[in-house]
Short mmCIF file of C-alpha atoms in Angstrom, two decimals:
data_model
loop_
_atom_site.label_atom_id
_atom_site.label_comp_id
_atom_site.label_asym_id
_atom_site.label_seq_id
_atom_site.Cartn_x
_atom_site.Cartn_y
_atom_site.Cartn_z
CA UNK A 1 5.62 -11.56 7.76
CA UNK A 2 1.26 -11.90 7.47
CA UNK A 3 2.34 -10.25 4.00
CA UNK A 4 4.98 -12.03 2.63
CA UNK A 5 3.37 -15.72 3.76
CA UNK A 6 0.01 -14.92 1.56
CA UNK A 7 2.17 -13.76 -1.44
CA UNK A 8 3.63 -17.12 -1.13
CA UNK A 9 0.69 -19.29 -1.18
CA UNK A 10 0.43 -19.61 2.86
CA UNK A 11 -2.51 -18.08 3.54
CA UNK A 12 -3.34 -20.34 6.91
CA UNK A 13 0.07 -19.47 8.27
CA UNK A 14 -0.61 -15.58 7.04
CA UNK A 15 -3.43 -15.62 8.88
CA UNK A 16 -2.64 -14.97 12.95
CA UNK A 17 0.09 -12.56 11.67
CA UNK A 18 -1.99 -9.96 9.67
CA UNK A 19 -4.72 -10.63 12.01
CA UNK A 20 -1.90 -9.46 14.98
CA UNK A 21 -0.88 -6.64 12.87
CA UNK A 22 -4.14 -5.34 12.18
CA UNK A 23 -5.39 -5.21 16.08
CA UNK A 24 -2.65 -2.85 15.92
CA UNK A 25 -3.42 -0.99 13.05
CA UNK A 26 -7.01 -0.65 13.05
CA UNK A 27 -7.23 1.89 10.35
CA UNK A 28 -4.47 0.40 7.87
CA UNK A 29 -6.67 0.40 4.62
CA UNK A 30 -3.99 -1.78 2.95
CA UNK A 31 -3.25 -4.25 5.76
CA UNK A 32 -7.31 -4.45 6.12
CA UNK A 33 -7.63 -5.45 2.84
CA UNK A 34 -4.44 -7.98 2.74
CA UNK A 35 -6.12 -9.66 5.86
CA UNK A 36 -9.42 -9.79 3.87
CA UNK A 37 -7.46 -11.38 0.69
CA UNK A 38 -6.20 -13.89 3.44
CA UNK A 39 -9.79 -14.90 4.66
CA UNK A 40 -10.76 -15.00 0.79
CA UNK A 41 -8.51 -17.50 0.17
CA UNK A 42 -9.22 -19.66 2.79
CA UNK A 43 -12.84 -19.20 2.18
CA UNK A 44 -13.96 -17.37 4.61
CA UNK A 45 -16.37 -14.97 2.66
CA UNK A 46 -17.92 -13.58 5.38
CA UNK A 47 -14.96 -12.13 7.42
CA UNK A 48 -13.25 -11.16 4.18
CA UNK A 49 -16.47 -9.37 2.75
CA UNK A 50 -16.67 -7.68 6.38
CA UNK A 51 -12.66 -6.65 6.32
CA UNK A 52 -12.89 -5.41 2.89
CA UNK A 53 -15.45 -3.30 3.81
CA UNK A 54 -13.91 -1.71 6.55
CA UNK A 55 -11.22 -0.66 4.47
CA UNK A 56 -13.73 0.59 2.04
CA UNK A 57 -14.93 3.07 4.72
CA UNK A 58 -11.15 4.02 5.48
CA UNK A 59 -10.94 4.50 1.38
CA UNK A 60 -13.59 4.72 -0.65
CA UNK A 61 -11.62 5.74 -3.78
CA UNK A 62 -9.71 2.70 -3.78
CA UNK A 63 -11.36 0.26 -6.60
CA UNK A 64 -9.65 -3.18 -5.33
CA UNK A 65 -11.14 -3.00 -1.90
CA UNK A 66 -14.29 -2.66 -3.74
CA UNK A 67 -14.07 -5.46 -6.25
CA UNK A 68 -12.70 -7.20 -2.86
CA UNK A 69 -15.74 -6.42 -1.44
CA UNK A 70 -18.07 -7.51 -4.13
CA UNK A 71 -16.23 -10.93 -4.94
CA UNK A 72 -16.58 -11.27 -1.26
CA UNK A 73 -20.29 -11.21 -1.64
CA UNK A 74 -20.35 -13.29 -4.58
CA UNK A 75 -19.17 -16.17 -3.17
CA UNK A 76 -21.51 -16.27 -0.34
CA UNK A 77 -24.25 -15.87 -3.02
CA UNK A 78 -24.98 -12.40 -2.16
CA UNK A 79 -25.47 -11.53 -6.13
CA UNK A 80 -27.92 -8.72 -6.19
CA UNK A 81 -25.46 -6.70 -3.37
CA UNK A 82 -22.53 -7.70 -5.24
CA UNK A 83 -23.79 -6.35 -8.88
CA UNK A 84 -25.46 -3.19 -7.18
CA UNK A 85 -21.37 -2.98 -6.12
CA UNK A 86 -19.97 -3.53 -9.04
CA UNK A 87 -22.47 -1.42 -10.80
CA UNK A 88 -21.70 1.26 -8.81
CA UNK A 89 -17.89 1.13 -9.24
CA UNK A 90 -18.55 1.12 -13.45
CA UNK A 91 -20.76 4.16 -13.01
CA UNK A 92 -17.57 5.83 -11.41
CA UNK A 93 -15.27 4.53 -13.30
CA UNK A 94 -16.88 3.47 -16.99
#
């Protein structure tokens, strides 16, 4: 439901849904990082940055988390962590 609510534009009424559904699923990479695109888009950088980053450690191969995770920073003017990121993720994958 968390899912299908953020596709549509409802992030605020995603929110307690994918926030349910990940106290279940602590170690969902994807549902981490849908929660995370939920906080982004309510801007709330800080829990988003910190959600994206847990699914980061759960898979560290997988580049959106990462952009996630740097975009995340971005916004709440964390540049030089966000290009060292980014930098990072072009070194991998020029």
């Amino acid at each position: 439901m968390g899912t299908a609510l953020l596709q549509t534009g409802n992030a605020g009424q995603a929110l307690p849904h994918l926030e349910s559904a990940v106290s279940r699923q602590r170690s969902n990479a994807r549902l981490l990082a849908t929660l995370a695109q939920a906080y982004f888009e309510l801007s709330m950088f800080s829990d988003a940055a910190d959600h994206f980053r847990k699914a980061v450690r759960i898979e560290p191969a997988e580049l959106q988390f990462q952009l996630g995770l740097a975009n995340s920073m971005a916004m709440q003017q964390q540049y030089g962590e966000a290009r060292r990121l980014l930098e990072r993720i072009v070194a991998r994958q020029p």
